[in-house]
CSV table of C-alpha atoms in Angstrom, one decimal:
chain,number,residue,atom,x,y,z
W,1,UNK,CA,131.8,79.9,86.8
W,2,UNK,CA,130.2,77.5,84.6
W,3,UNK,CA,126.3,77.0,85.7
W,4,UNK,CA,127.8,73.0,85.6
W,5,UNK,CA,130.5,74.0,88.1
W,6,UNK,CA,128.5,75.8,90.5
W,7,UNK,CA,125.8,73.1,90.5
W,8,UNK,CA,128.9,70.8,92.3
W,9,UNK,CA,130.0,73.5,94.0
W,10,UNK,CA,126.3,73.7,95.7
W,11,UNK,CA,126.7,70.3,95.8
W,12,UNK,CA,129.7,69.3,97.9
W,13,UNK,CA,128.9,72.4,99.9
W,14,UNK,CA,125.7,70.5,100.6
W,15,UNK,CA,127.7,67.5,101.7
W,16,UNK,CA,129.8,69.0,103.9
W,17,UNK,CA,126.8,71.3,105.9
W,18,UNK,CA,124.8,67.2,106.1
W,19,UNK,CA,128.5,66.1,107.4
W,20,UNK,CA,128.7,68.0,110.6
W,21,UNK,CA,128.7,65.4,113.6
W,22,UNK,CA,125.7,66.1,115.4
W,23,UNK,CA,125.9,65.7,119.4
W,24,UNK,CA,124.2,63.0,120.9
W,25,UNK,CA,120.7,63.1,122.5
W,26,UNK,CA,116.9,63.0,121.4
W,27,UNK,CA,116.2,63.5,117.4
W,28,UNK,CA,116.3,66.6,116.5
W,29,UNK,CA,113.5,69.3,116.6
W,30,UNK,CA,112.0,72.2,115.2
W,31,UNK,CA,109.3,75.1,115.8
W,32,UNK,CA,106.2,74.7,114.2
W,33,UNK,CA,105.1,77.8,113.8
W,34,UNK,CA,102.9,78.3,117.0
W,35,UNK,CA,103.4,79.2,120.2
W,36,UNK,CA,103.6,78.2,124.2
W,37,UNK,CA,102.7,81.7,126.5
W,38,UNK,CA,103.5,81.2,130.5
W,39,UNK,CA,104.5,83.5,133.1
W,40,UNK,CA,107.5,84.8,134.7
W,41,UNK,CA,108.9,88.0,136.9
W,42,UNK,CA,105.1,89.1,135.9
W,43,UNK,CA,106.0,89.4,131.9
W,44,UNK,CA,104.6,87.4,129.5
W,45,UNK,CA,106.6,84.8,127.8
W,46,UNK,CA,106.6,83.1,125.0
W,47,UNK,CA,108.3,80.2,123.7
W,48,UNK,CA,108.3,78.1,120.3
W,49,UNK,CA,106.2,74.9,120.7
W,50,UNK,CA,109.1,72.3,119.0
W,51,UNK,CA,107.4,69.6,116.4
W,52,UNK,CA,109.6,65.9,115.4
W,53,UNK,CA,112.4,65.9,113.3
W,54,UNK,CA,114.7,67.4,112.2
W,55,UNK,CA,113.6,70.3,109.7
W,56,UNK,CA,113.5,69.5,105.7
W,57,UNK,CA,114.8,72.5,104.2
W,58,UNK,CA,118.0,72.9,107.1
W,59,UNK,CA,117.9,68.8,108.4
W,60,UNK,CA,118.4,70.7,112.3
W,61,UNK,CA,121.6,72.9,111.1
W,62,UNK,CA,119.9,76.2,111.5
W,63,UNK,CA,121.4,77.3,107.5
W,64,UNK,CA,119.7,76.0,104.5
W,65,UNK,CA,120.9,77.1,101.1
W,66,UNK,CA,119.8,80.9,99.5
W,67,UNK,CA,118.1,81.2,95.7
W,68,UNK,CA,121.1,80.9,93.7
W,69,UNK,CA,122.6,83.6,91.9
W,70,UNK,CA,123.8,83.0,88.4
W,71,UNK,CA,127.7,83.9,88.4
W,72,UNK,CA,128.2,83.4,92.2
W,73,UNK,CA,129.2,81.1,94.5
W,74,UNK,CA,126.6,79.2,96.6
W,75,UNK,CA,124.7,80.5,99.5
W,76,UNK,CA,123.3,80.1,102.8
W,77,UNK,CA,121.6,81.7,105.0
W,78,UNK,CA,119.3,81.5,108.3
W,79,UNK,CA,116.7,79.2,108.2
W,80,UNK,CA,112.9,80.4,108.3
W,81,UNK,CA,112.8,76.9,110.5
W,82,UNK,CA,114.3,79.1,113.6
W,83,UNK,CA,111.8,82.5,112.6
W,84,UNK,CA,109.7,81.2,115.6
W,85,UNK,CA,112.1,81.1,117.7
W,86,UNK,CA,113.4,84.8,116.5
W,87,UNK,CA,110.1,86.2,116.8
W,88,UNK,CA,109.8,84.4,120.4
W,89,UNK,CA,113.2,86.3,121.3
W,90,UNK,CA,111.1,89.1,120.5
W,91,UNK,CA,107.7,88.7,122.2
W,92,UNK,CA,109.9,88.4,126.0
W,93,UNK,CA,112.1,91.8,125.2
W,94,UNK,CA,109.4,93.8,124.3
W,95,UNK,CA,108.0,93.4,129.0
W,96,UNK,CA,104.5,92.5,128.1
W,97,UNK,CA,102.8,92.2,131.5
W,98,UNK,CA,102.2,89.1,132.4
W,99,UNK,CA,98.2,90.4,133.6
W,100,UNK,CA,98.4,91.8,129.0
W,101,UNK,CA,99.7,87.7,128.0
W,102,UNK,CA,96.2,87.2,126.5
W,103,UNK,CA,96.2,90.4,124.8
W,104,UNK,CA,95.6,89.0,121.3
W,105,UNK,CA,93.0,90.3,118.2
W,106,UNK,CA,91.5,86.3,118.1
W,107,UNK,CA,90.5,87.4,121.9
W,108,UNK,CA,89.2,90.8,120.7
W,109,UNK,CA,85.6,90.9,122.2
W,110,UNK,CA,84.3,93.8,119.8
W,111,UNK,CA,81.0,96.2,121.0
W,112,UNK,CA,78.8,97.8,118.4
W,113,UNK,CA,80.1,101.7,119.4
W,114,UNK,CA,84.2,100.5,118.8
W,115,UNK,CA,83.3,98.7,114.9
W,116,UNK,CA,84.6,102.2,113.7
W,117,UNK,CA,87.7,101.7,116.0
W,118,UNK,CA,88.3,98.4,115.6
W,119,UNK,CA,88.4,98.7,112.0
W,120,UNK,CA,90.7,101.1,111.7
W,121,UNK,CA,92.3,99.2,113.7
W,122,UNK,CA,93.4,96.1,111.6
W,123,UNK,CA,93.4,99.0,108.8
W,124,UNK,CA,96.5,99.7,110.2
W,125,UNK,CA,97.8,96.2,111.0
W,126,UNK,CA,97.6,95.4,107.5
W,127,UNK,CA,99.8,98.4,106.1
W,128,UNK,CA,102.2,97.7,109.2
W,129,UNK,CA,102.6,94.0,106.7
W,130,UNK,CA,102.7,95.5,103.3
W,131,UNK,CA,106.3,95.2,102.8
W,132,UNK,CA,105.8,96.6,99.5
W,133,UNK,CA,104.1,100.3,100.8
W,134,UNK,CA,106.4,100.3,103.9
W,135,UNK,CA,110.2,98.5,103.6
W,136,UNK,CA,110.5,99.7,107.5
W,137,UNK,CA,108.2,101.1,109.7
W,138,UNK,CA,109.6,104.3,110.5
W,139,UNK,CA,107.4,106.3,108.0
W,140,UNK,CA,104.4,104.2,109.5
W,141,UNK,CA,101.7,106.6,111.7
W,142,UNK,CA,100.6,105.7,115.2
W,143,UNK,CA,97.3,105.4,116.7
W,144,UNK,CA,96.0,106.8,120.2
W,145,UNK,CA,93.4,104.7,121.4
W,146,UNK,CA,91.8,107.5,124.1
W,147,UNK,CA,88.5,106.9,125.8
W,148,UNK,CA,87.1,105.9,129.9
W,149,UNK,CA,88.9,102.8,131.7
W,150,UNK,CA,88.0,99.2,130.6
W,151,UNK,CA,86.9,100.3,126.4
W,152,UNK,CA,89.9,97.7,125.6
W,153,UNK,CA,92.1,100.1,125.2
W,154,UNK,CA,95.0,97.9,126.0
W,155,UNK,CA,93.5,94.5,124.8
W,156,UNK,CA,93.6,96.4,121.5
W,157,UNK,CA,96.9,98.3,120.8
W,158,UNK,CA,99.0,95.2,122.7
W,159,UNK,CA,97.0,92.8,119.6
W,160,UNK,CA,98.0,94.7,117.2
W,161,UNK,CA,101.7,94.8,118.1
W,162,UNK,CA,101.1,91.0,119.8
W,163,UNK,CA,100.1,90.1,115.6
W,164,UNK,CA,103.4,92.0,114.4
W,165,UNK,CA,105.5,90.1,116.2
W,166,UNK,CA,104.5,87.3,116.5
W,167,UNK,CA,102.2,86.6,112.4
W,168,UNK,CA,104.1,89.0,110.7
W,169,UNK,CA,106.6,87.9,107.7
W,170,UNK,CA,109.0,90.2,109.2
W,171,UNK,CA,111.1,90.5,112.5
W,172,UNK,CA,109.6,93.6,114.2
W,173,UNK,CA,110.4,94.8,118.0
W,174,UNK,CA,107.6,96.2,120.1
W,175,UNK,CA,108.4,98.3,123.6
W,176,UNK,CA,106.1,97.7,126.7
W,177,UNK,CA,105.8,100.8,128.4
W,178,UNK,CA,103.4,102.0,130.7
W,179,UNK,CA,104.5,105.7,131.9
W,180,UNK,CA,103.3,106.6,135.2
W,181,UNK,CA,105.4,103.7,136.6
W,182,UNK,CA,108.6,104.3,134.5
W,183,UNK,CA,108.0,107.4,136.0
W,184,UNK,CA,107.9,106.1,139.7
W,185,UNK,CA,110.4,103.5,139.1
W,186,UNK,CA,113.1,107.5,137.4
W,187,UNK,CA,111.5,109.0,141.6
W,188,UNK,CA,113.5,105.6,142.8
W,189,UNK,CA,116.2,106.0,141.9
W,190,UNK,CA,117.4,109.4,142.2
W,191,UNK,CA,120.5,110.3,143.9
W,192,UNK,CA,122.1,106.1,143.4
W,193,UNK,CA,124.3,105.8,140.7
W,194,UNK,CA,124.3,107.0,137.1
W,195,UNK,CA,125.1,103.6,135.9
W,196,UNK,CA,121.1,103.3,137.3
W,197,UNK,CA,119.6,105.3,135.9
W,198,UNK,CA,117.1,104.6,133.2
W,199,UNK,CA,118.2,104.6,129.8
W,200,UNK,CA,114.7,106.3,128.1
W,201,UNK,CA,116.7,105.5,124.1
W,202,UNK,CA,116.2,101.2,124.9
W,203,UNK,CA,112.8,102.3,126.0
W,204,UNK,CA,111.5,104.1,122.4
W,205,UNK,CA,114.7,102.6,119.6
W,206,UNK,CA,112.3,99.8,118.8
W,207,UNK,CA,109.6,99.4,115.2
W,208,UNK,CA,107.1,100.0,117.8
W,209,UNK,CA,106.5,101.1,121.1
W,210,UNK,CA,103.3,100.7,123.3
W,211,UNK,CA,102.3,103.2,125.9
W,212,UNK,CA,99.7,102.4,128.1
W,213,UNK,CA,98.2,104.4,130.2
W,214,UNK,CA,99.6,108.1,129.5
W,215,UNK,CA,98.9,110.0,132.5
W,216,UNK,CA,98.6,113.4,132.9
W,217,UNK,CA,102.2,114.8,134.9
W,218,UNK,CA,101.9,115.9,138.4
W,219,UNK,CA,105.1,118.0,138.8
W,220,UNK,CA,107.5,119.4,136.6
W,221,UNK,CA,109.7,115.9,137.5
W,222,UNK,CA,106.8,113.9,135.7
W,223,UNK,CA,106.3,116.7,132.5
W,224,UNK,CA,110.1,116.7,131.9
W,225,UNK,CA,110.3,113.0,131.8
W,226,UNK,CA,106.7,112.7,129.6
W,227,UNK,CA,108.7,115.4,127.6
W,228,UNK,CA,111.9,113.6,126.4
W,229,UNK,CA,110.2,110.1,126.7
W,230,UNK,CA,107.7,111.3,123.5
W,231,UNK,CA,109.9,113.6,122.4
W,232,UNK,CA,113.0,111.3,121.9
W,233,UNK,CA,110.3,108.5,120.5
W,234,UNK,CA,108.9,111.2,117.6
W,235,UNK,CA,113.0,111.9,116.8
W,236,UNK,CA,113.2,108.6,115.8
W,237,UNK,CA,110.3,107.9,113.7
W,238,UNK,CA,108.4,104.9,113.7
W,239,UNK,CA,104.7,104.5,115.2
W,240,UNK,CA,103.3,105.2,119.2
W,241,UNK,CA,100.4,103.2,120.2
W,242,UNK,CA,99.3,105.6,123.0
W,243,UNK,CA,96.6,104.4,125.3
W,244,UNK,CA,94.7,107.0,127.7
W,245,UNK,CA,92.2,108.5,129.2
W,246,UNK,CA,92.6,111.7,128.9
W,247,UNK,CA,91.5,112.9,125.6
W,248,UNK,CA,93.6,115.0,122.7
W,249,UNK,CA,93.4,118.5,123.9
W,250,UNK,CA,93.6,117.4,127.4
W,251,UNK,CA,97.0,115.5,127.1
W,252,UNK,CA,97.2,118.4,125.2
W,253,UNK,CA,96.8,121.2,127.6
W,254,UNK,CA,98.5,119.0,130.6
W,255,UNK,CA,102.1,117.5,128.7
W,256,UNK,CA,103.2,121.4,127.2
W,257,UNK,CA,103.1,122.3,123.6
W,258,UNK,CA,106.2,120.6,122.6
W,259,UNK,CA,105.0,117.2,123.8
W,260,UNK,CA,101.2,117.6,122.4
W,261,UNK,CA,102.7,119.1,119.5
W,262,UNK,CA,104.3,115.6,118.9
W,263,UNK,CA,101.4,113.2,120.3
W,264,UNK,CA,99.0,115.2,117.5
W,265,UNK,CA,100.5,113.1,114.5
W,266,UNK,CA,99.5,109.9,116.0
W,267,UNK,CA,95.5,110.0,114.8
W,268,UNK,CA,93.7,109.0,117.8
W,269,UNK,CA,90.2,107.2,118.2
W,270,UNK,CA,88.2,107.9,121.4
W,271,UNK,CA,86.9,104.3,121.9
W,272,UNK,CA,83.1,104.0,123.8
W,273,UNK,CA,81.2,101.1,125.2
W,274,UNK,CA,80.6,99.7,128.3
W,275,UNK,CA,84.0,98.8,131.4
W,276,UNK,CA,84.5,95.6,130.5
W,277,UNK,CA,86.0,94.4,133.8
W,278,UNK,CA,82.1,95.1,135.2
W,279,UNK,CA,80.7,92.9,132.9
W,280,UNK,CA,83.2,90.4,134.3
W,281,UNK,CA,85.2,90.3,131.1
W,282,UNK,CA,88.8,90.6,130.5
């Protein structure tokens, strides 16, 4: 196809899209790149803030021209104005508790003893955002934030996850899981129909898994569930962000050899400092 005829077809396709009747109602709007956070059913929810007027690139249709390829017919793809809508959807799928809805890196209160940990965490998220180095996240290692309660482990882990989902230039799926809550849910469902069982596969098949507050199992049942969760995540690949009050040695002793071997692949970062909750901080 010559350059002239391709240009004519391209123009004709744009005209066809522009002529599609729009539904009656208020003027079309498009996301402005920021987010509004609310709470619903105990979970943090994000929605893309909307700006007045139609997107200048796609005219509010959601599809925009892709860069032309010589000799190929015109191509169209999802307009980048829709990215905030997709990011909000990914954030909501993460199942982050409402209590942690404000846990962003911009809200982080650094303590002097934690500067090395925070610096390493920021390098990690920059590496995760490097699409040339990591076209996918399957080979990116994870981090384990360990230390006494109230040191900001969950805040930091979720701040990293939130930046990847809402601030990155590629779609990233995240899932938040609190192992103790998972164990209690599975116990409550024991003996029920198989269709009500917790699907661990759905929990771990994400780009980034946040395992918050890993506990030492108290029974063989709890140990087997945690072993399956950790092992299946390791098999799936991709980084895990773990928080725990246990040291690496305590976790290895409590969880068993197989799970301990998988967790040893994480980079363990002890978090010292003061208890932020006792200081009245979030």
